[in-house]
PDB file of C-alpha atoms in Angstrom:
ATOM      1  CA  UNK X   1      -9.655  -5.120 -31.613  1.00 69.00           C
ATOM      2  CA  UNK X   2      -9.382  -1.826 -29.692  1.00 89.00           C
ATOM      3  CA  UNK X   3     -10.571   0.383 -27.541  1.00 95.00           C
ATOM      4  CA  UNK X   4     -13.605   2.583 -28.619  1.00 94.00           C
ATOM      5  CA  UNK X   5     -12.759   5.669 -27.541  1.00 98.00           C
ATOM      6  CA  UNK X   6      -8.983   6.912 -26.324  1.00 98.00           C
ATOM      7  CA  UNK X   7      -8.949   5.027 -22.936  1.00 98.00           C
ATOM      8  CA  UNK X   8      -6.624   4.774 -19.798  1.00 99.00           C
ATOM      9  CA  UNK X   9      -7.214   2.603 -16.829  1.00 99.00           C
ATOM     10  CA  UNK X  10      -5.113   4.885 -14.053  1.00 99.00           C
ATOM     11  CA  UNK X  11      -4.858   2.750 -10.691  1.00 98.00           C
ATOM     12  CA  UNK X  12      -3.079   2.179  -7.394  1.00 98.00           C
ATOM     13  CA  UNK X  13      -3.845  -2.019  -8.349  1.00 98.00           C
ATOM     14  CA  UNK X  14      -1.011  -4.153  -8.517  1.00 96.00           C
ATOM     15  CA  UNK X  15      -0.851  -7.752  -9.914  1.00 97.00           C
ATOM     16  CA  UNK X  16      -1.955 -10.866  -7.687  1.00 96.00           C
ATOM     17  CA  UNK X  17       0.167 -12.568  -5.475  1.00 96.00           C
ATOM     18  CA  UNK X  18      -0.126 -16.020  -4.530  1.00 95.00           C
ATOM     19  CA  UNK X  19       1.987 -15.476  -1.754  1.00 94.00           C
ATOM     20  CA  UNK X  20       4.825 -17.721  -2.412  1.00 94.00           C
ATOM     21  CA  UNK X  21       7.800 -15.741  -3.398  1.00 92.00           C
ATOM     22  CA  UNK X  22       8.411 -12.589  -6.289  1.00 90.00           C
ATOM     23  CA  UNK X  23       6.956 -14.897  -9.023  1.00 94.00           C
ATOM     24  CA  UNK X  24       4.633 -16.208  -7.563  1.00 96.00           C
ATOM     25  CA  UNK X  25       1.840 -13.646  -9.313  1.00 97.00           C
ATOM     26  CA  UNK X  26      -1.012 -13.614 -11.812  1.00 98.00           C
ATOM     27  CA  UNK X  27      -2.853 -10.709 -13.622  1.00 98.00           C
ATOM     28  CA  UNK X  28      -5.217  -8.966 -11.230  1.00 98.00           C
ATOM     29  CA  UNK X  29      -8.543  -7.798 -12.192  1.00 98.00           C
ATOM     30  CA  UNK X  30      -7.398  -4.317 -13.328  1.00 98.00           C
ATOM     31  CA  UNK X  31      -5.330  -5.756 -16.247  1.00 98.00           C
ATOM     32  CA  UNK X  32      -8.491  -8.324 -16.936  1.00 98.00           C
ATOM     33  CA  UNK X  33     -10.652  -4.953 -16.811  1.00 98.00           C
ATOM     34  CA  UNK X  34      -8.108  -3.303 -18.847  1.00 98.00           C
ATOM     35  CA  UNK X  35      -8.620  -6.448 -21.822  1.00 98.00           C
ATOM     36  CA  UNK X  36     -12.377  -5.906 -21.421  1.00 98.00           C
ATOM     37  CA  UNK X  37     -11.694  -2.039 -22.307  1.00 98.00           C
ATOM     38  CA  UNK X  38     -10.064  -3.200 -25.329  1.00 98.00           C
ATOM     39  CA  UNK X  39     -12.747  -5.404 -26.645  1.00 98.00           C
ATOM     40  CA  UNK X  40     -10.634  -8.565 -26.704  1.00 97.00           C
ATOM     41  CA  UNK X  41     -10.354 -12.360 -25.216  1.00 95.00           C
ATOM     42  CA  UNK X  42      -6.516 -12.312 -26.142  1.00 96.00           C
ATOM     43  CA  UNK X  43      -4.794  -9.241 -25.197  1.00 98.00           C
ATOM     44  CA  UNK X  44      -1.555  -8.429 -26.702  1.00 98.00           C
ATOM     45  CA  UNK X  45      -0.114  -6.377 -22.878  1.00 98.00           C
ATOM     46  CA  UNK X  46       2.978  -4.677 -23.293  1.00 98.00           C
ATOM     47  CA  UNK X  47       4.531  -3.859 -19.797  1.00 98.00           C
ATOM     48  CA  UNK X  48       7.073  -0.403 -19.617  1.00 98.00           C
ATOM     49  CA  UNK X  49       9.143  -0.685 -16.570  1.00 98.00           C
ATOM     50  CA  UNK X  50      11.351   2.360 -17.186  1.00 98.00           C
ATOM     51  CA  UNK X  51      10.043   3.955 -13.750  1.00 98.00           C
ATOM     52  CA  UNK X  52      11.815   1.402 -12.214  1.00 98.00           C
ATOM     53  CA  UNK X  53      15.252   1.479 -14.352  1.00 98.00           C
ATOM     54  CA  UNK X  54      13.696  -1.460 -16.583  1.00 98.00           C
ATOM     55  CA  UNK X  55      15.083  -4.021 -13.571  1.00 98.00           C
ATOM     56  CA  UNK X  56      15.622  -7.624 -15.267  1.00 97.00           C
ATOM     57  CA  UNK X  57      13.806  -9.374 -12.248  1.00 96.00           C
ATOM     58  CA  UNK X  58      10.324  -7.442 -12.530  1.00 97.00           C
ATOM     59  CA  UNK X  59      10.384  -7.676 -16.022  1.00 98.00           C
ATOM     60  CA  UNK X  60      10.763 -11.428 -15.318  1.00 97.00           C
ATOM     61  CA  UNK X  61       8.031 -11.515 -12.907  1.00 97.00           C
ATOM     62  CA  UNK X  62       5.660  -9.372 -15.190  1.00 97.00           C
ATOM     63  CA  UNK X  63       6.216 -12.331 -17.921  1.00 98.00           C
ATOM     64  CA  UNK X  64       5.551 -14.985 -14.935  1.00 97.00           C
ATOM     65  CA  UNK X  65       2.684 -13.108 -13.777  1.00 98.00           C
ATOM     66  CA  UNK X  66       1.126 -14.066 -17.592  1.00 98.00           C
ATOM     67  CA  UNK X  67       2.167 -16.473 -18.507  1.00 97.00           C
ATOM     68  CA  UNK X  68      -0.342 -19.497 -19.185  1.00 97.00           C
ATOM     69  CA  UNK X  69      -3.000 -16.905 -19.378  1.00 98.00           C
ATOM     70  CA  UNK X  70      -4.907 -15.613 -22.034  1.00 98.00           C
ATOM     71  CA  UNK X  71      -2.278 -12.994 -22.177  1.00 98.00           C
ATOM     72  CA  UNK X  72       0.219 -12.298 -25.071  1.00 98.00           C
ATOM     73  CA  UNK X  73       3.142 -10.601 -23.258  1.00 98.00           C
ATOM     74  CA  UNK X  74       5.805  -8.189 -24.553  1.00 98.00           C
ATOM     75  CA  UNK X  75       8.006  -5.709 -23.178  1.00 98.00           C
ATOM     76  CA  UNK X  76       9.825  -2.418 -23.962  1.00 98.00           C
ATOM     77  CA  UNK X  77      12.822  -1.903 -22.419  1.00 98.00           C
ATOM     78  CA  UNK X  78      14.631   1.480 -22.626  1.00 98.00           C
ATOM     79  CA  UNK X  79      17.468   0.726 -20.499  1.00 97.00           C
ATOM     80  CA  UNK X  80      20.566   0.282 -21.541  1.00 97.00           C
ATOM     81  CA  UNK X  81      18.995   0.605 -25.138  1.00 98.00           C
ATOM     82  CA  UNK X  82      15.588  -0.258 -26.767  1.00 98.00           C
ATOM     83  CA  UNK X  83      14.881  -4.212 -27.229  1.00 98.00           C
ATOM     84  CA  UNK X  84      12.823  -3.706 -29.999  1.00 98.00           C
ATOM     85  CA  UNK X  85      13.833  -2.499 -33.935  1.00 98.00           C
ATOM     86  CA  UNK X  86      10.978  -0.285 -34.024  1.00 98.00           C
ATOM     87  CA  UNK X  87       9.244   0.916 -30.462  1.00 98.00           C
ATOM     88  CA  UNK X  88       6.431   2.862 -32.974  1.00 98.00           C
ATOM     89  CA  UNK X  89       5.509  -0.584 -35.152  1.00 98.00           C
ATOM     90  CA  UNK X  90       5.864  -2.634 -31.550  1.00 98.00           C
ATOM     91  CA  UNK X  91       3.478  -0.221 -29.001  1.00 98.00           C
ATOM     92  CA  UNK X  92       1.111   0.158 -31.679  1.00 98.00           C
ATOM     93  CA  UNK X  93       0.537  -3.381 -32.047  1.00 98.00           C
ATOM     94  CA  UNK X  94      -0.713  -3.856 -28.521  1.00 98.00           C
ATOM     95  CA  UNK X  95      -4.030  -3.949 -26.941  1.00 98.00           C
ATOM     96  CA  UNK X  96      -2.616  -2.636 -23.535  1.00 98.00           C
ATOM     97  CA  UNK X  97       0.193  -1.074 -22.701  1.00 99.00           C
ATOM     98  CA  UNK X  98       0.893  -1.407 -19.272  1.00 98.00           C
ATOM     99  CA  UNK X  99       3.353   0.931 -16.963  1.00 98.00           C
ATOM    100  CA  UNK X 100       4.883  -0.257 -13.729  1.00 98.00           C
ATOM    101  CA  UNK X 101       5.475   2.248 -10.754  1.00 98.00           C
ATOM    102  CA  UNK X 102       8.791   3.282  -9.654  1.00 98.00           C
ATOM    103  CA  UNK X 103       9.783   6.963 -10.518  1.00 98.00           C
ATOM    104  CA  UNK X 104       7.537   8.784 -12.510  1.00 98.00           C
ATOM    105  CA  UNK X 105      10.037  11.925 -13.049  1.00 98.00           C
ATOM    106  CA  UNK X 106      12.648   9.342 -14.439  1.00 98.00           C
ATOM    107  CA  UNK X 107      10.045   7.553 -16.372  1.00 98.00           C
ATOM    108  CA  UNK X 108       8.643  10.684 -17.993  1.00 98.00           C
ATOM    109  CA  UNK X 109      12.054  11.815 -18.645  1.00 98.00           C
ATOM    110  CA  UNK X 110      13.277   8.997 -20.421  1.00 98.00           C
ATOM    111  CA  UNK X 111      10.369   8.298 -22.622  1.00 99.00           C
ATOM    112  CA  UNK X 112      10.796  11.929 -24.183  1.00 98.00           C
ATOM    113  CA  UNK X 113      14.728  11.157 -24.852  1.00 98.00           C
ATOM    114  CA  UNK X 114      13.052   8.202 -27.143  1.00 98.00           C
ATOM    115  CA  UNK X 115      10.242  10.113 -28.401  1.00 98.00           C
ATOM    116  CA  UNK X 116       7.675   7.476 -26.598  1.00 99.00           C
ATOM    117  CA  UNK X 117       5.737  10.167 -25.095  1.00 98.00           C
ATOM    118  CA  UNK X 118       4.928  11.185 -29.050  1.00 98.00           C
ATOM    119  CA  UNK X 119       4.272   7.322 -29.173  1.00 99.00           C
ATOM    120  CA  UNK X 120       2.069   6.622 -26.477  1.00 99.00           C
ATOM    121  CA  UNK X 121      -0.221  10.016 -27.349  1.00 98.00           C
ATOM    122  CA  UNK X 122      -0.817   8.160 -30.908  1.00 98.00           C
ATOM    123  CA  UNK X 123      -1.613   4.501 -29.780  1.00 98.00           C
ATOM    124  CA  UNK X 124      -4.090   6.287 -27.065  1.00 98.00           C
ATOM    125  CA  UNK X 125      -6.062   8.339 -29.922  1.00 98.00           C
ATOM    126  CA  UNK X 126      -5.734   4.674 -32.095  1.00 98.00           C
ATOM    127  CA  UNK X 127      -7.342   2.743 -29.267  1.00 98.00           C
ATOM    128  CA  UNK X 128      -4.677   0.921 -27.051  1.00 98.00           C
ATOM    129  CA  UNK X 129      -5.481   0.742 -23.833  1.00 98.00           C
ATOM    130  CA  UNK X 130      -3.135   2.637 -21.463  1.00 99.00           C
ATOM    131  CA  UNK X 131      -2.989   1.653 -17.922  1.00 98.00           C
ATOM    132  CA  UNK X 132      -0.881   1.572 -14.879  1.00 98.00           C
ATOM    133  CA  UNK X 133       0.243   1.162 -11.287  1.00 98.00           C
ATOM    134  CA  UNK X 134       1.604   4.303  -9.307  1.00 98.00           C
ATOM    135  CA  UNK X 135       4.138   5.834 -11.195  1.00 98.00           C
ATOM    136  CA  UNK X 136       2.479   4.000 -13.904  1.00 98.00           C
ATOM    137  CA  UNK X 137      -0.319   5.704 -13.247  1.00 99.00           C
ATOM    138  CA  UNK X 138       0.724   9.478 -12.664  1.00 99.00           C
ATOM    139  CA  UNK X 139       2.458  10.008 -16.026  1.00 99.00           C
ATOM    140  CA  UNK X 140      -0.409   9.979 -17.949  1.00 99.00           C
ATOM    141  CA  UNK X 141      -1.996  13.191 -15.886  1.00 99.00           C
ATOM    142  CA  UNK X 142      -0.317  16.711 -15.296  1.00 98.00           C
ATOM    143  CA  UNK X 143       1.149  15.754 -12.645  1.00 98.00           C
ATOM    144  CA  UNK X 144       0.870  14.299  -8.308  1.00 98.00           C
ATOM    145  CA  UNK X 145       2.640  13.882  -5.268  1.00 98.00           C
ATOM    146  CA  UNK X 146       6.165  11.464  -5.839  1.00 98.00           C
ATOM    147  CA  UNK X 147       9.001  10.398  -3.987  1.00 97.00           C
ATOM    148  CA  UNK X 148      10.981  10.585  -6.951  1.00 98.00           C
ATOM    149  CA  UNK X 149      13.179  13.221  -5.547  1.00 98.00           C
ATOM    150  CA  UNK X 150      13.817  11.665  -2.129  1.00 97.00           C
ATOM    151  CA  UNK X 151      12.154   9.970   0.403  1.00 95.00           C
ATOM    152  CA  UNK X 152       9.802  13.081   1.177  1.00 96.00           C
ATOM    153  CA  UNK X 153       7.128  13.582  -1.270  1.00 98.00           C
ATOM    154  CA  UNK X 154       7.257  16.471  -3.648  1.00 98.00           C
ATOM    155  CA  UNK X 155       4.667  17.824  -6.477  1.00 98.00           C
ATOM    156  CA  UNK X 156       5.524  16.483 -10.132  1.00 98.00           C
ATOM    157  CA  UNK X 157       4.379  18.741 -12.260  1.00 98.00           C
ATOM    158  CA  UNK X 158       5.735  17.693 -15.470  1.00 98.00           C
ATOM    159  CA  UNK X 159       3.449  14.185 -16.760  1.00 98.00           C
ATOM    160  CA  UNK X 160       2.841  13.894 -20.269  1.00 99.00           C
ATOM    161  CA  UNK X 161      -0.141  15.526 -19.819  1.00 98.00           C
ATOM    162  CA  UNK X 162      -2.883  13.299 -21.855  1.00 99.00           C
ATOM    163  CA  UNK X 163      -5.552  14.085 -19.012  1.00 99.00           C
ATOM    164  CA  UNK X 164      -5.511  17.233 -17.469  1.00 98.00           C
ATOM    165  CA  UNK X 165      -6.060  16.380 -13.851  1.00 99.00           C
ATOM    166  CA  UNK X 166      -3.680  15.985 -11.137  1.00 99.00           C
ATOM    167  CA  UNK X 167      -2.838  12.592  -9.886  1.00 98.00           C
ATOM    168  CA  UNK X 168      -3.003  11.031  -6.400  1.00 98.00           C
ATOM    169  CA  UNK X 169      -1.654   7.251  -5.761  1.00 98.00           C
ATOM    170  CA  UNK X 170      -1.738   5.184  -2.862  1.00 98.00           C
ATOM    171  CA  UNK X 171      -3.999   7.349  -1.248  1.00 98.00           C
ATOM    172  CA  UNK X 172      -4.931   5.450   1.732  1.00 97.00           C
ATOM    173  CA  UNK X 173      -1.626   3.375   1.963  1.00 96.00           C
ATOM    174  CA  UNK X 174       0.724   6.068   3.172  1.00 95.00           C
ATOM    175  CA  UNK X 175       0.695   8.576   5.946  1.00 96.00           C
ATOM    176  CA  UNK X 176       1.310  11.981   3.835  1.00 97.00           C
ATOM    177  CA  UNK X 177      -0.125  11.171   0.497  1.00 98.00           C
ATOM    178  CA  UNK X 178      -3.409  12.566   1.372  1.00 98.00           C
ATOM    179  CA  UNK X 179      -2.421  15.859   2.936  1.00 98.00           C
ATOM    180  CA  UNK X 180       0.287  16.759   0.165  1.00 98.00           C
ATOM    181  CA  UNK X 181      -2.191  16.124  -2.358  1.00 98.00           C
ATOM    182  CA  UNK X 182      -4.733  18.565  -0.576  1.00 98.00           C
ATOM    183  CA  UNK X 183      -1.326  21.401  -0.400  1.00 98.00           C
ATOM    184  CA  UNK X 184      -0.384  20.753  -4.242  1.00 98.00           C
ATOM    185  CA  UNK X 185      -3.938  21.666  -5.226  1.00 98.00           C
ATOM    186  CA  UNK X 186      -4.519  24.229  -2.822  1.00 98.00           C
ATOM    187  CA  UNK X 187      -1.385  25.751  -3.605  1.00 97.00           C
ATOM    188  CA  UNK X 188      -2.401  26.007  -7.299  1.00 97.00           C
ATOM    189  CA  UNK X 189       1.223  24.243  -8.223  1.00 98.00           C
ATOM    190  CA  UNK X 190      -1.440  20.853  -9.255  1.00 98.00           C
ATOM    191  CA  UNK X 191      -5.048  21.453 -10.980  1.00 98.00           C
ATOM    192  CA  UNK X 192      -7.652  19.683  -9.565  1.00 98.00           C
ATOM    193  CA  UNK X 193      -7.900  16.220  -9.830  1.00 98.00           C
ATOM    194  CA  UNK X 194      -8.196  12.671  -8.482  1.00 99.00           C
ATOM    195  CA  UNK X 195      -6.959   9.913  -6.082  1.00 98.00           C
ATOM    196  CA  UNK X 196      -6.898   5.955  -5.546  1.00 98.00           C
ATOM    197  CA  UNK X 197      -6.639   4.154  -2.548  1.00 98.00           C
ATOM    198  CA  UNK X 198      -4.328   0.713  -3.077  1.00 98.00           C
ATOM    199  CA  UNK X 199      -6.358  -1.675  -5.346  1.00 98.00           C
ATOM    200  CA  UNK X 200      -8.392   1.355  -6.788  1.00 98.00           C
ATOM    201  CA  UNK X 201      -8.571   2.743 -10.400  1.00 99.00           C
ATOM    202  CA  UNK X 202      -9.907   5.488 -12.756  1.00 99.00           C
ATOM    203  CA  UNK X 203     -11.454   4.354 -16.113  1.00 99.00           C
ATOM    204  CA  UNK X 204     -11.000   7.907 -18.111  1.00 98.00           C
ATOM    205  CA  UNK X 205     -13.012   7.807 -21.813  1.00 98.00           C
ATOM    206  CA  UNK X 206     -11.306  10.389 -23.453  1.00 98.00           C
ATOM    207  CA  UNK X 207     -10.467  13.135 -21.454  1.00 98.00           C
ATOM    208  CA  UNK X 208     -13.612  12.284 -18.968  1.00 98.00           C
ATOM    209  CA  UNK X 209     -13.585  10.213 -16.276  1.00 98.00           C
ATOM    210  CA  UNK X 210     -16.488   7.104 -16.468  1.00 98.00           C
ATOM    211  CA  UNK X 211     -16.318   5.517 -13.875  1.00 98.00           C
ATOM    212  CA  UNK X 212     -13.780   4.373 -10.626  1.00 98.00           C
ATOM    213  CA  UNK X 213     -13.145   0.519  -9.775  1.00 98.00           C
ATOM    214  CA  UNK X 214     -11.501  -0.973  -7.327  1.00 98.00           C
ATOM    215  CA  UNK X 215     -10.167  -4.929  -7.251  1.00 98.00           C
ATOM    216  CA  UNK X 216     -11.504  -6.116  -3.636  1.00 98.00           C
ATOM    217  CA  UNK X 217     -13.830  -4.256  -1.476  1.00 98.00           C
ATOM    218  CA  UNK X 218     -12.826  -0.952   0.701  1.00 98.00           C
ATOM    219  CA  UNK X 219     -10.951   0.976  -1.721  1.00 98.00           C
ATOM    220  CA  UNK X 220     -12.165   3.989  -3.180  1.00 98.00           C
ATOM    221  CA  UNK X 221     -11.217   6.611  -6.197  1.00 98.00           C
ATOM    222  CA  UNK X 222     -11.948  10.337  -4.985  1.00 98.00           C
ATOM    223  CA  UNK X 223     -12.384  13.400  -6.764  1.00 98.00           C
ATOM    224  CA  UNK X 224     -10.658  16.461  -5.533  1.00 98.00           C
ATOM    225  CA  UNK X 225     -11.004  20.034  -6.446  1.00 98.00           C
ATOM    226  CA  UNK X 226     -10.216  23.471  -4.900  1.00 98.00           C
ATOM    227  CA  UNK X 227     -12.792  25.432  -3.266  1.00 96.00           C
ATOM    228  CA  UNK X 228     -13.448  29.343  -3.393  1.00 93.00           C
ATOM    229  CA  UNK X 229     -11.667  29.694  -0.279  1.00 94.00           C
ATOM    230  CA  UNK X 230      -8.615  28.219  -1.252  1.00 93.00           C
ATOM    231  CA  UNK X 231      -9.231  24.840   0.764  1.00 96.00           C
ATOM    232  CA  UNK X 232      -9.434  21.291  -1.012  1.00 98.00           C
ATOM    233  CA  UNK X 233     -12.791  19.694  -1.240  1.00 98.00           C
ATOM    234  CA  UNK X 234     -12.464  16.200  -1.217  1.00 98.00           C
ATOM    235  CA  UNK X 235     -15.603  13.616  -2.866  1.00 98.00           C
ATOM    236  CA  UNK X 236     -15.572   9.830  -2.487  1.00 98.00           C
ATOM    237  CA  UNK X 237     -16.275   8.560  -5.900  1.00 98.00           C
ATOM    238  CA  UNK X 238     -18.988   5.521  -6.476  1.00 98.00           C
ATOM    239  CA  UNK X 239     -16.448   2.504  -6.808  1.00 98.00           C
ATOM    240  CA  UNK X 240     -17.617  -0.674  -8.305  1.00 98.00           C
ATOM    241  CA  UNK X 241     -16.002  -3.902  -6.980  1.00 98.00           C
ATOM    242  CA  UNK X 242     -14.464  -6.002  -9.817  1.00 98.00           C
ATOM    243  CA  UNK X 243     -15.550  -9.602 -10.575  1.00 95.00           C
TER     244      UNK X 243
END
């Protein structure tokens, strides 16, 4: 089963560590939340790590992360070619697709050298879930505030564009992500958008945003739109705390 209505789960939520090394993790409750939105017990998850060069060790520790759970785990892997016949037949298969962080300008750039932008776009409007950490989490908006370019954050302005919001990530986790978001949208070189602090998310139904979640208690999802005046207003969202 699917999704529905066209859904993406857009977070700053990473998997669960237990603490004990890089494979030591387990789904956390964004990519259970993310199964719920898809209406099923037995989620097919398909995780993209292009933003971070498709590295053999997190792929390994996405499949460790679910394995012996009720999660059927695939990958796509872009880098140094596809590992799949048909990336169209194998995405649209999925319940969730799931995008790690990394770069989002190399990320976005790459999937439209394979035509997996075109891709994603049509397993959204069939009902797969897409979802994602950080960079993961960006590409699906117009755009945010990366370090894709350098250590100093920059605006991206060039996502793929399925909502048309900007983006903020990490919100609460480093020292300029705030105040470059507030510039980007004040400038007018980002729309107005949203932001999640670390282990927050954004549930958007369609186009619309329902509702903002966060894993543990404290973070928060915020809404964030330019004033008259040229200055950034910024509104805590209600955030429900995941079970």
């Amino acid at each position: 089963m699917t999704a529905d209505v066209p859904t993406i789960l857009a977070t700053s939520a990473f998997l669960h560590s237990g603490g004990r090394g890089a494979f030591d993790l387990r789904p956390g409750r964004a990519h259970r939340l993310a199964a719920e939105l898809a209406n099923t017990t037995t989620p097919r998850i398909c995780f993209l790590g292009q933003a971070g060069g498709d590295a053999e060790a997190r792929i390994g520790a996405y499949y460790a992360a679910f394995a012996g759970t009720e999660f059927v785990a695939s990958h796509l892997q872009l880098f140094p070619m596809p590992n799949v016949a048909d990336i169209r037949a194998h995405l649209l298969a999925q319940d969730v697709i799931w995008v790690g962080g990394g770069s989002v300008a190399n990320l976005c750039a790459i999937w439209r050298v394979h035509g997996v932008d075109e891709i994603l776009h049509e397993a959204w409007q069939a009902g797969v879930v897409l979802g994602g950490v950080s960079a993961g989490s960006i590409c699906w908006h117009v755009g945010g505030s990366t370090d894709s370019f350098g250590p100093e954050l920059r605006g991206f302005t060039d996502g793929l564009g399925f909502l048309p919001f900007s983006n903020g990530v990490h919100y609460d986790a480093e020292e300029r992500r705030r105040p470059m978001m507030h510039e980007l949208i004040a400038s007018g070189m980002l729309p107005d958008g949203y932001a999640t602090d670390d282990g927050a998310g954004l549930i958007f139904r369609g186009t619309s945003l329902s509702e903002a979640v966060a894993d543990h208690e404290g973070p928060r999802g915020y809404e964030l739109r330019r004033a008259p005046d040229g200055s950034v207003r910024e509104t805590p969202l209600p955030t429900r705390v995941l079970t």
